[in-house]
Short mmCIF file of C-alpha atoms in Angstrom, two decimals:
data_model
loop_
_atom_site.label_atom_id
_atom_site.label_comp_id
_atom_site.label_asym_id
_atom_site.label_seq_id
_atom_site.Cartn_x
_atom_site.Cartn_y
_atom_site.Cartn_z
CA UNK A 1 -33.11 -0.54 6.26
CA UNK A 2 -36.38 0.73 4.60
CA UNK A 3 -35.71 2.69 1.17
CA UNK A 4 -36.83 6.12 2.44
CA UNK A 5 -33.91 5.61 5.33
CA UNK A 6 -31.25 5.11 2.18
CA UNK A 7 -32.75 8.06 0.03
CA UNK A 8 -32.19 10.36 3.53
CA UNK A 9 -28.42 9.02 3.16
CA UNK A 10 -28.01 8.62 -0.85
CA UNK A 11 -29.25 12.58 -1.03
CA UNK A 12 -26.49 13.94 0.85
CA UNK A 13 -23.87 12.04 -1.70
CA UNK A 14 -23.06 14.40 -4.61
CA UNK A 15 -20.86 13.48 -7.59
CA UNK A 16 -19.53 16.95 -7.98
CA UNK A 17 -18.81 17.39 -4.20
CA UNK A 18 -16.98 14.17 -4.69
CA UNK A 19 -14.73 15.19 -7.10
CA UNK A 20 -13.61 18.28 -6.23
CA UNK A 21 -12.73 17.06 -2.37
CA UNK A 22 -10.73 14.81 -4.24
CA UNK A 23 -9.16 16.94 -7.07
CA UNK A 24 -8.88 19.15 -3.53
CA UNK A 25 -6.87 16.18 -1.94
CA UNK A 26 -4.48 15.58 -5.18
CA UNK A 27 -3.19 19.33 -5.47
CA UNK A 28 -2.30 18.25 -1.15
CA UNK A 29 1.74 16.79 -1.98
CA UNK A 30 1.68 13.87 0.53
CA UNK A 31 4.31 11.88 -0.06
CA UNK A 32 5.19 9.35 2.59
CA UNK A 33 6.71 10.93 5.55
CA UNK A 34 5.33 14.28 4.38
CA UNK A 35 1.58 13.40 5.17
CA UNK A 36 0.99 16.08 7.41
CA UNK A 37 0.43 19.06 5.44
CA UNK A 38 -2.60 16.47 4.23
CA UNK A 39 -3.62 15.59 7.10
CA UNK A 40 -4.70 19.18 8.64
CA UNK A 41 -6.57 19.64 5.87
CA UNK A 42 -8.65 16.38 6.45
CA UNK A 43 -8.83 17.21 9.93
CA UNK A 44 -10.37 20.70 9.71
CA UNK A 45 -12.72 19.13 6.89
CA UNK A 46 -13.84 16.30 9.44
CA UNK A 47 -14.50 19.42 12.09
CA UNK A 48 -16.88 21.17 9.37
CA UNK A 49 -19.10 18.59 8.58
CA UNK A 50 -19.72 17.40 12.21
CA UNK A 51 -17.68 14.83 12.75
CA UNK A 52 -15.49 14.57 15.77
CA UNK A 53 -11.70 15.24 14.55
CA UNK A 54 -8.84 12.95 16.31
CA UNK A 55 -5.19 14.12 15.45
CA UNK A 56 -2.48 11.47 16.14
CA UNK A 57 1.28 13.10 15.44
CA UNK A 58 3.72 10.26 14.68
CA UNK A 59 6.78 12.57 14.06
CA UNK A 60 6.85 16.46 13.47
CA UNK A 61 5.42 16.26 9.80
CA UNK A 62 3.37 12.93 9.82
CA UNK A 63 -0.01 13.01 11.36
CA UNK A 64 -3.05 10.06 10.92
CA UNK A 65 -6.32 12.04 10.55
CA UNK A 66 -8.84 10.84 12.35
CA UNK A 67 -12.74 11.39 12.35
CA UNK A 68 -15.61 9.61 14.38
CA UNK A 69 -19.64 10.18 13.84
CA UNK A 70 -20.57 8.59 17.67
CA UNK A 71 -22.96 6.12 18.40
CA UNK A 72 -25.83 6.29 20.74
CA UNK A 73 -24.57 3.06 22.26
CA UNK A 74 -24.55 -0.67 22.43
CA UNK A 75 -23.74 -1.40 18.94
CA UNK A 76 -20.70 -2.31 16.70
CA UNK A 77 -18.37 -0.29 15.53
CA UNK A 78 -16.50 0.17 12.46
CA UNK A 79 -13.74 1.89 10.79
CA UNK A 80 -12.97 2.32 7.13
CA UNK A 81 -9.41 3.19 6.59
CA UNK A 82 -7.44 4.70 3.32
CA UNK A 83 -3.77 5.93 3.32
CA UNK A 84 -2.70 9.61 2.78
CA UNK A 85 0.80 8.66 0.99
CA UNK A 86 1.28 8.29 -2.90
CA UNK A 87 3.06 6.07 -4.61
CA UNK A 88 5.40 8.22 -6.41
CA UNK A 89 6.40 11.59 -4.87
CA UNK A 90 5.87 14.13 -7.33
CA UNK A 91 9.22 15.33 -6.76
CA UNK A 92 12.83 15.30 -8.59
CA UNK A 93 13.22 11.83 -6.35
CA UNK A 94 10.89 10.49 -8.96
CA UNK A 95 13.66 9.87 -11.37
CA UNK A 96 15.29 7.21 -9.06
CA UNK A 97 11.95 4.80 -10.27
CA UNK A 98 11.26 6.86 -13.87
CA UNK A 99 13.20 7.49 -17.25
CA UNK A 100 11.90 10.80 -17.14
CA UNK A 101 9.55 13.16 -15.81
CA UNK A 102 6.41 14.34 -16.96
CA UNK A 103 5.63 18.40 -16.14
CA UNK A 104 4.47 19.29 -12.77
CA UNK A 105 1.23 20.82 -14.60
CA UNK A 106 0.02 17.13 -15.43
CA UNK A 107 0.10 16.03 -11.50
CA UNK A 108 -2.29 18.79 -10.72
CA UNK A 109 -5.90 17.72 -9.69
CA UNK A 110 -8.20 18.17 -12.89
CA UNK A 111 -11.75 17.26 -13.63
CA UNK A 112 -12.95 16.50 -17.23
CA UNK A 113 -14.69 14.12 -19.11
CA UNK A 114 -16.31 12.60 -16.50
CA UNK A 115 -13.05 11.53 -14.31
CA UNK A 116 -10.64 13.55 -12.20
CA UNK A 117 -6.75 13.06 -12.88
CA UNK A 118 -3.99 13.95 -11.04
CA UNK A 119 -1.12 12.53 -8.96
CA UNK A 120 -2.42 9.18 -6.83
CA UNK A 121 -6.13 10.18 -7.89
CA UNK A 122 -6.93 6.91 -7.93
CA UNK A 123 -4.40 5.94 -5.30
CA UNK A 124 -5.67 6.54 -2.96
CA UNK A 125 -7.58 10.24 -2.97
CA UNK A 126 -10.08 9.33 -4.37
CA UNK A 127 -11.03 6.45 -1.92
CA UNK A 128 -9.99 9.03 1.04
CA UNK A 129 -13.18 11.65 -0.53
CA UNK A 130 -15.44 8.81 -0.97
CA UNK A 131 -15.42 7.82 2.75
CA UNK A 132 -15.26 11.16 4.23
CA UNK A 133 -18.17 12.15 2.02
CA UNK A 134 -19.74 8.61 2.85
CA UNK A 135 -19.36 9.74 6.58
CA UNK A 136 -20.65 13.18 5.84
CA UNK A 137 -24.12 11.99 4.39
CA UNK A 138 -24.19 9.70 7.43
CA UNK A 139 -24.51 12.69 9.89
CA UNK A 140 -26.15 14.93 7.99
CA UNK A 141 -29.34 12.26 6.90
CA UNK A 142 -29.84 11.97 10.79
CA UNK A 143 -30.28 8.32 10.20
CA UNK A 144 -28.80 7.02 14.06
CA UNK A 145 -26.51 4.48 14.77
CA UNK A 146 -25.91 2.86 17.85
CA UNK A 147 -21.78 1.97 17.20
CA UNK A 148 -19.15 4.56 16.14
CA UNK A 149 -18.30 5.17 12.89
CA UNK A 150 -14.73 5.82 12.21
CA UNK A 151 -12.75 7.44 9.81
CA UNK A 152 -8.84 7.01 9.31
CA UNK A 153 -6.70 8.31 6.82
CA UNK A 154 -3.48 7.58 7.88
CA UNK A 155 -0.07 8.04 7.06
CA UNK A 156 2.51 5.74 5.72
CA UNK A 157 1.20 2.75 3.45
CA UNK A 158 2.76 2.81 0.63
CA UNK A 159 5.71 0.10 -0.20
CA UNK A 160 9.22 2.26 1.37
CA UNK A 161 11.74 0.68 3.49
CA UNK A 162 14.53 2.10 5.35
CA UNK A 163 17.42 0.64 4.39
CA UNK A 164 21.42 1.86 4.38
CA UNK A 165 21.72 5.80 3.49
CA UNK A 166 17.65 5.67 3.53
CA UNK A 167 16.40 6.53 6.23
CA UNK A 168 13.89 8.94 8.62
CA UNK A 169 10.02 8.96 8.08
CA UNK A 170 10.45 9.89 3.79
CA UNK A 171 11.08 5.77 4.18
CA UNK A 172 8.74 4.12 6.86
CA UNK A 173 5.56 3.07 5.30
CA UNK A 174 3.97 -0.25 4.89
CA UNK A 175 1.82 -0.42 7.96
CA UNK A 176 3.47 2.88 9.70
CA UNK A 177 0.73 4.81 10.12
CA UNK A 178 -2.43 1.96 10.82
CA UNK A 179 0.06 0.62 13.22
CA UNK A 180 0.53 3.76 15.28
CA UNK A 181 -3.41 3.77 14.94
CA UNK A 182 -4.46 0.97 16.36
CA UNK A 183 -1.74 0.84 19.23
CA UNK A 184 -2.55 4.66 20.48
CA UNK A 185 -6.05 4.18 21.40
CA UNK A 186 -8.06 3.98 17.62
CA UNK A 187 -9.78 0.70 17.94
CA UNK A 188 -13.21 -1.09 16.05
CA UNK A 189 -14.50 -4.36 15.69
CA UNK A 190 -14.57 -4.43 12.15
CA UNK A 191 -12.73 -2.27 9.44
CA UNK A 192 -13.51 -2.02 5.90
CA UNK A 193 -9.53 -0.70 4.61
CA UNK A 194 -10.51 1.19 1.07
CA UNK A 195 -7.57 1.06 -0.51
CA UNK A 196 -7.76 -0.02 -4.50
CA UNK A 197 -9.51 -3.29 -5.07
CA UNK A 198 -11.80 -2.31 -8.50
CA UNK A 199 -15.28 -2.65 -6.22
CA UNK A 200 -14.06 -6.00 -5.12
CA UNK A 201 -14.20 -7.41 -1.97
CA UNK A 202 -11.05 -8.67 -0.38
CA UNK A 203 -9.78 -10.38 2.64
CA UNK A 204 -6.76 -12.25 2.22
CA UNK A 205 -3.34 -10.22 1.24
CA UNK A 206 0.02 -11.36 0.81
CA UNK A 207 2.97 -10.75 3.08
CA UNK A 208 6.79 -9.18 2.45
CA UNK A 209 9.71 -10.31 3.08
CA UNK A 210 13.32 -7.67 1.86
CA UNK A 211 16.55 -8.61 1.62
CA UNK A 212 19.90 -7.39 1.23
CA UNK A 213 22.71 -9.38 -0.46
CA UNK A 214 26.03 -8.70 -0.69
CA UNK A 215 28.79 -10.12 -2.68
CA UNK A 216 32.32 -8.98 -2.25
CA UNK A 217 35.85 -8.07 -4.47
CA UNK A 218 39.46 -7.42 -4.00
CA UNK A 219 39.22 -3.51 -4.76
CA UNK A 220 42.36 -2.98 -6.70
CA UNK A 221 43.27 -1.29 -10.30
CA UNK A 222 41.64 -3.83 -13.17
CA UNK A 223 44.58 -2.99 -15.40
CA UNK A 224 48.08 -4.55 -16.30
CA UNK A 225 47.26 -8.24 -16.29
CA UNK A 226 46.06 -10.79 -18.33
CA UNK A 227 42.39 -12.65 -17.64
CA UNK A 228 44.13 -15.77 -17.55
CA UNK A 229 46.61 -14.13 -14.47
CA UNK A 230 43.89 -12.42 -12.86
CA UNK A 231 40.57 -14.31 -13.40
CA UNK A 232 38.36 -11.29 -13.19
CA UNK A 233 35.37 -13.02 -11.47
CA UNK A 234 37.29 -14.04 -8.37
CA UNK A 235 38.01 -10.16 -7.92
CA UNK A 236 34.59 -7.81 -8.77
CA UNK A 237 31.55 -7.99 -6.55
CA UNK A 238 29.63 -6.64 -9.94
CA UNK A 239 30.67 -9.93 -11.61
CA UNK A 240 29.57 -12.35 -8.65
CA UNK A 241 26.46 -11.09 -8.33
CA UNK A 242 25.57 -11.11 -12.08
CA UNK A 243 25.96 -14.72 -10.99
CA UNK A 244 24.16 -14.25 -7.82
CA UNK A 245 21.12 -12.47 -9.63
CA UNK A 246 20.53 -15.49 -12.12
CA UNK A 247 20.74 -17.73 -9.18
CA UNK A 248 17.90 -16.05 -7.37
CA UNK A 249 15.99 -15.70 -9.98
CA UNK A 250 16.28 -19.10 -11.04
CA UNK A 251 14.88 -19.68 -7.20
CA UNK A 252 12.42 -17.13 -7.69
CA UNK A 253 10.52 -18.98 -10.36
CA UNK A 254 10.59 -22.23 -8.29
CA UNK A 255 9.29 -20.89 -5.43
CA UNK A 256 6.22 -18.83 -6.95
CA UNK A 257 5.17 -22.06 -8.25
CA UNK A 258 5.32 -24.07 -5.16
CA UNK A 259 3.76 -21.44 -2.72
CA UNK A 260 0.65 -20.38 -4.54
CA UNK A 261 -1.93 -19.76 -1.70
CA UNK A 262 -5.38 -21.03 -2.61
CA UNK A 263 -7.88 -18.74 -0.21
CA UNK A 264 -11.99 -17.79 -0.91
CA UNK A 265 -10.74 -14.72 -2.65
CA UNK A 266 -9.11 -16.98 -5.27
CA UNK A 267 -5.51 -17.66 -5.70
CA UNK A 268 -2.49 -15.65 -4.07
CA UNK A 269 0.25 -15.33 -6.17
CA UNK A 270 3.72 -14.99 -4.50
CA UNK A 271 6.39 -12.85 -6.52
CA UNK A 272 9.82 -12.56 -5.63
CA UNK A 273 11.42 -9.24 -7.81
CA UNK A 274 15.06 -8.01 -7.85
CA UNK A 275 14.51 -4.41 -7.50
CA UNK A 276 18.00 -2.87 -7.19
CA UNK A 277 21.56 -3.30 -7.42
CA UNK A 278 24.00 -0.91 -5.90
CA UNK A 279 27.93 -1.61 -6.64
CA UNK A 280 31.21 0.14 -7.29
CA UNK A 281 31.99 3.52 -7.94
CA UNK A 282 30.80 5.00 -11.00
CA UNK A 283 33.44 7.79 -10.93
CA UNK A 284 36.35 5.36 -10.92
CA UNK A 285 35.26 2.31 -13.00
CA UNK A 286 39.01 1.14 -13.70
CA UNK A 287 39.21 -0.51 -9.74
CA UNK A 288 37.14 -3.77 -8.81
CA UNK A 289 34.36 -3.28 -7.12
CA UNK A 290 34.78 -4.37 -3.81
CA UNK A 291 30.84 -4.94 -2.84
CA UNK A 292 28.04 -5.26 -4.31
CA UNK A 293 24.45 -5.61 -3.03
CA UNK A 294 21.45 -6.83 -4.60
CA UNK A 295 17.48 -5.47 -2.55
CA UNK A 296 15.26 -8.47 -3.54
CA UNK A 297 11.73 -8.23 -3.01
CA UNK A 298 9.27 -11.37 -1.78
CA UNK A 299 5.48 -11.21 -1.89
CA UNK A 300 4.76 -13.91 0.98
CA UNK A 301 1.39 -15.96 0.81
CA UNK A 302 -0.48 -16.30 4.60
CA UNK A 303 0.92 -18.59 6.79
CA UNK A 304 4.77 -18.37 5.31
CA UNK A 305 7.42 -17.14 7.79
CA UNK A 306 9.66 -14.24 6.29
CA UNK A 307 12.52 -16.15 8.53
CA UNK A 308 11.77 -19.38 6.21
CA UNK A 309 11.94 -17.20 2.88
CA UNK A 310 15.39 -15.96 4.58
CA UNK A 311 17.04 -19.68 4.90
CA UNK A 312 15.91 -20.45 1.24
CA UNK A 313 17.45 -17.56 -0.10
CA UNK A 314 20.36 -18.79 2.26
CA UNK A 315 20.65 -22.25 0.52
CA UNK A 316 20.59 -20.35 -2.79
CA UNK A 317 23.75 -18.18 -2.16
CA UNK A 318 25.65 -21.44 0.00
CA UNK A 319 25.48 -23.11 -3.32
CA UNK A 320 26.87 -20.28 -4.95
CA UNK A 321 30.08 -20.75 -3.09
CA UNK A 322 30.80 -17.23 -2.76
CA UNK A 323 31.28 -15.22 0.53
CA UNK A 324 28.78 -13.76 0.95
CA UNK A 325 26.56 -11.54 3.24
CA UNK A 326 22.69 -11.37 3.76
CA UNK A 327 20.40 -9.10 5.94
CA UNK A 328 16.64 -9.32 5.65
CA UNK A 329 15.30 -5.82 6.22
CA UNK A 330 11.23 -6.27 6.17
CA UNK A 331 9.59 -8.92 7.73
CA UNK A 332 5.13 -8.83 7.40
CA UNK A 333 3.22 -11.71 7.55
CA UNK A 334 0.41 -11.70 5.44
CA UNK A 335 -3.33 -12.81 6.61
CA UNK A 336 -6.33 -14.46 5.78
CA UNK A 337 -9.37 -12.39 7.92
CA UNK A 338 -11.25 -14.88 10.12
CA UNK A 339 -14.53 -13.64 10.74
CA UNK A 340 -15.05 -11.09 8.17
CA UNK A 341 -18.13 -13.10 6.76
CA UNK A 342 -20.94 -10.83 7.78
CA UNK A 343 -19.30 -7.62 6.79
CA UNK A 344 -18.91 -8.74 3.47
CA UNK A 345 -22.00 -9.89 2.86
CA UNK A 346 -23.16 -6.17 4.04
CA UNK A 347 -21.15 -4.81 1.17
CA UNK A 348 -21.94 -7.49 -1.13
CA UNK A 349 -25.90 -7.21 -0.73
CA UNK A 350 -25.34 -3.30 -0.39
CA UNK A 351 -23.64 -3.24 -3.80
CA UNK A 352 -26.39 -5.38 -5.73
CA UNK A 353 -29.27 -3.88 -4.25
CA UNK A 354 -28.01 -0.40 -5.46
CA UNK A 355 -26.21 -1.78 -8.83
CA UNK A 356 -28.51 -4.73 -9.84
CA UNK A 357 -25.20 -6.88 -10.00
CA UNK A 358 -22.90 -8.58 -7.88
CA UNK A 359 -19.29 -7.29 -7.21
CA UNK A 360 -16.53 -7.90 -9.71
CA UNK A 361 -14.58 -11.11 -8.44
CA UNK A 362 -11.28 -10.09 -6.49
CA UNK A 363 -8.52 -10.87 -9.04
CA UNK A 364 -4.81 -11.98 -8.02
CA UNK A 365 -3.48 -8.26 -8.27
CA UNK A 366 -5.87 -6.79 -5.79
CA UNK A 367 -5.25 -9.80 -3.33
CA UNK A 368 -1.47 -10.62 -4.28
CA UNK A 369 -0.01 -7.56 -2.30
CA UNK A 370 0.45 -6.47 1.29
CA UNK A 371 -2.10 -3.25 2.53
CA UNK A 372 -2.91 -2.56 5.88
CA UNK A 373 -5.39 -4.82 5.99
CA UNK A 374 -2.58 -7.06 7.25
CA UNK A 375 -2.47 -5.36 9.90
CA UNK A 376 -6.19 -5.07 11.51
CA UNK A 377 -6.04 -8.96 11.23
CA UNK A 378 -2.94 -9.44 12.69
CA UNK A 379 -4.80 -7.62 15.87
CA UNK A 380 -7.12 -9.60 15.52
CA UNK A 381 -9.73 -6.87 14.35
CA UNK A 382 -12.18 -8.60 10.84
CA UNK A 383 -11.09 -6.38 7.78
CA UNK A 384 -11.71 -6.73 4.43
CA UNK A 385 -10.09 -4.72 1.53
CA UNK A 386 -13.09 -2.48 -1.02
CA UNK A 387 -11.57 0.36 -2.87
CA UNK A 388 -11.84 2.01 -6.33
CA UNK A 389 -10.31 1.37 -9.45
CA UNK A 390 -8.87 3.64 -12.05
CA UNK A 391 -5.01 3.50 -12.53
CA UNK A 392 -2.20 5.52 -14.85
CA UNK A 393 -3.13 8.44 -17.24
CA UNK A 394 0.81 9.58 -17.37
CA UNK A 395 3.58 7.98 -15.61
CA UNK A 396 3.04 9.60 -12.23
CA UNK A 397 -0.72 10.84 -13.08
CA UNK A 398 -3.84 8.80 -12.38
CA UNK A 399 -7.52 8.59 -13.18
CA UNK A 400 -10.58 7.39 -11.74
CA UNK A 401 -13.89 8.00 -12.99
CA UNK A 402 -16.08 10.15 -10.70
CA UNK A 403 -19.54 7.57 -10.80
CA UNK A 404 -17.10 5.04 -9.18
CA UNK A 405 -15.75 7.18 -6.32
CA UNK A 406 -20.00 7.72 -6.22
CA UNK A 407 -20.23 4.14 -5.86
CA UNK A 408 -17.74 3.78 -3.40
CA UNK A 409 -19.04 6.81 -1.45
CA UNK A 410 -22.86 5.30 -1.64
CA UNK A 411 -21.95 1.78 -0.15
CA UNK A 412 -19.71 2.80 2.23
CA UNK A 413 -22.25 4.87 3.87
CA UNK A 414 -25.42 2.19 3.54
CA UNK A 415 -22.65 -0.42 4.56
CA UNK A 416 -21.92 1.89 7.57
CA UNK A 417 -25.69 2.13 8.77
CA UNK A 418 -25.80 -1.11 8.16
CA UNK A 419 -23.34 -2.56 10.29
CA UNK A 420 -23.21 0.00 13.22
CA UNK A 421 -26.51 -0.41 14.27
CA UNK A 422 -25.51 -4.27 15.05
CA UNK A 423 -26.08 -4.85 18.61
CA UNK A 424 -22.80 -6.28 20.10
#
C-alpha cells in the first residue's frame, strides 16, 4: 500500500470523533442480556456512514449489530469483532460483586484530560468506536477492496453463567452472542476479535470450566446438646465445606502449577478461583444448614478437557469422605489459532510502520482468559485477539486514553485494506 493510499484512509480517522462515539456508546446501559437498546444505536450509525447494517435478534432485547463495507470480489474477507456487554451492570445488582456503590454521575461518559471515562470505557466501548470509525474511514477514503469487511459487535461476552435461581439472557454470555453469529449466516476467513489486549497481539486463550459443589447437613435446631453428643461437623453443610474449600484450594495450587500452557504468545496461566458460597438461612441461623454449595471457577489451558478438570475435582471431594454432590455448569475449551500467521504479521508491520516500534509483548493476563476468540477457532475461522488498554478509574468506571483508541482505530483500518484485498 503506497503512503498516499494510507493518508486517503488515516484522514478520515479523527481523535475527537473517536471519543465522543465512544463517550456516546458508554452513556448506552448494555449490560448482558440488555444489549439491545445498544445495538440499534450501532445499527442506525453503521446505516449513516455507508455501511451495510445486518440486525441478528437473539431474544426480544438482545440483538448482535452487524455492519459490512462489500468487496468488489475475489478476495479475503475479514471481520473484527468487540462485545456490546459490560462487565459490571451499572445497576443496584452491582452490590452482589461490590462493597459499595459509587454515584450513577461517575458511570456517565466524560471526556477530559486527554481520556474518556465512564462505565466499560475501556471495556469494551472504546474498542467498539475504534472499529466502526476504522470501517468508516475505509468507505469514505474510496480506497477498494476486493473481500468484505465486517463489523460485529455482538452481544453476550462477558463472564455470566446461568446457574440455579439465575437464569434468562441477564446470565448467558461467554460466547452467546459470536456464537449466534457465526451459526446464522455471519461468516469470514479471518477475524481480528478487539477485545482488551494493551496493543498486543494474541492468539491463544484459555478455556473454563464451572462447577457446583454441594455438601450436605441434618437440618435440625443447633441447641440443647453438648459438642461432644452432637459433633457439630457431622451435622452443618457450612462446616463441611469450610473443609471442602481448603481441600480445593489446596488442589487448586497443584494443578496451576502442573498445567501451565507454554504457546508463541508466552505462557498460559491456569487459575482455579472459589467465587461463591451459598448455604443456610440467614434468617434462622440457630438450625444446621442442611446444604451448602460452593461455584468454583477453572481457567483451562488449550488442549485440557473441562470433563478431565471435572474427575480431578471428583478425586478431591472422594477423599474428603463426605457425601457429596457435584454438577459442572460451563464447559469451553480454550484454543491455540492455527493459521493466524499472516494476519498478525499485517498488524504487527501495520503497527511499526505507523509507531516506529513493535507491539508490546502479549502478557499472561491478556492471554490467560477465555474471549470469543475461542470461538472463531473452534470453527475453524484464524483469529487473533488486538484491543486497547486502559482499565479502572472508580470501581465500576473506566478509562482509556483517546490517542490509543486512535491507534487502534488507525491499524485496524490499514490492517483491513491490507488483508481484504488478498486474493483467495
Amino acid at each position: 500500500m503506497d503512503d498516499s493510499t494510507k493518508e486517503s484512509i488515516l484522514q478520515h480517522i479523527d481523535g475527537q470523533e473517536l471519543a465522543e462515539l465512544t463517550r456516546d456508546l458508554v452513556d448506552i446501559l448494555s449490560p448482558t442480556g440488555s444489549e439491545k437498546e445498544i445495538g440499534e444505536f450501532i445499527l442506525d450509525w453503521y446505516g449513516r456512514n455507508g455501511l451495510k447494517p445486518i440486525r441478528q435478534e437473539i431474544d426480544p432485547n438482545r440483538v448482535n449489530a452487524v455492519g459490512v463495507l462489500q468487496g468488489t470480489g475475489g478476495g479475503v474477507s475479514l471481520m473484527i469483532n468487540g462485545h456490546m456487554d459490560t462487565s459490571f451492570t451499572g445497576q443496584e445488582d452491582d452490590l452482589m460483586l461490590c462493597r459499595e456503590l459509587e454515584p450513577q454521575s461517575e458511570l456517565q461518559g466524560a471526556i477530559r484530560d486527554g481520556k474518556v471515562f465512564g462505565l466499560a470505557a475501556s471495556n469494551m466501548k472504546s474498542g467498539l468506536a475504534a472499529f466502526m470509525v476504522a470501517g468508516k474511514a475505509l468507505k469514505q477514503s474510496g480506497v477498494a477492496i476486493k473481500g468484505d469487511l465486517i463489523l460485529a459487535a455482538v452481544a453476550g461476552e462477558i463472564s455470566r453463567t446461568p446457574i440455579g435461581p439465575y437464569q434468562s439472557g441477564l446470565y448467558r454470555g461467554e460466547g452467546t452472542g459470536t456464537r449466534h453469529l457465526l451459526t446464522y449466516g455471519v461468516q469470514s476467513d479471518y477475524a481480528i476479535v478487539a477485545d482488551r489486549s494493551a496493543l498486543s497481539i494474541v492468539w491463544t486463550q484459555a478455556g473454563v470450566a464451572q462447577f457446583k459443589i454441594d455438601t450436605f447437613g441434618n437440618p435440625h435446631a443447633a441447641w440443647g446438646v453438648t459438642r461432644e453428643q452432637e459433633p457439630p461437623e457431622e451435622h452443618n453443610a457450612v462446616l463441611k465445606m469450610a473443609r471442602v474449600a481448603q481441600a480445593v484450594d489446596a488442589w487448586a495450587e497443584e494443578f496451576e502449577a502442573n498445567h501451565v500452557y507454554q504457546s508463541a504468545n508466552g505462557p498460559i496461566i491456569p487459575k482455579v478461583n472459589l467465587g461463591a458460597v451459598q448455604g443456610g438461612a440467614p434468617y434462622r441461623p440457630n438450625y444446621h444448614p442442611g446444604i451448602c454449595s460452593l461455584y468454583v471457577d477453572v481457567r483451562i489451558p488449550p488442549e485440557l478437557r473441562p470433563i478431565e478438570v471435572q474427575r480431578q475435582l471428583r478425586a478431591v471431594m472422594d477423599a474428603t469422605g463426605y457425601e457429596y454432590d457435584i454438577e459442572m455448569y460451563t464447559s469451553k475449551m480454550g484454543y491455540e489459532a492455527k493459521g493466524i500467521e499472516p494476519v498478525v504479521e499485517v498488524i504487527e508491520g501495520t503497527h511499526q510502520e505507523l509507531f516506529g516500534e513493535k507491539t508490546t509483548p502479549a502478557n499472561t493476563f491478556r492471554s490467560s482468559i477465555w474471549t470469543d476468540t475461542n470461538i472463531y477457532n473452534e470453527m475453524g475461522i484464524p483469529a487473533c485477539k488486538f484491543g486497547l488498554g486502559g482499565g479502572r478509574f472508580t470501581t465500576r468506571s473506566e478509562q482509556i486514553d483517546i490517542d490509543e483508541i486512535v491507534r487502534a482505530s488507525q491499524i485496524y483500518a490499514l490492517s483491513a485494506a491490507t488483508i481484504c484485498n488478498w486474493s483467495r
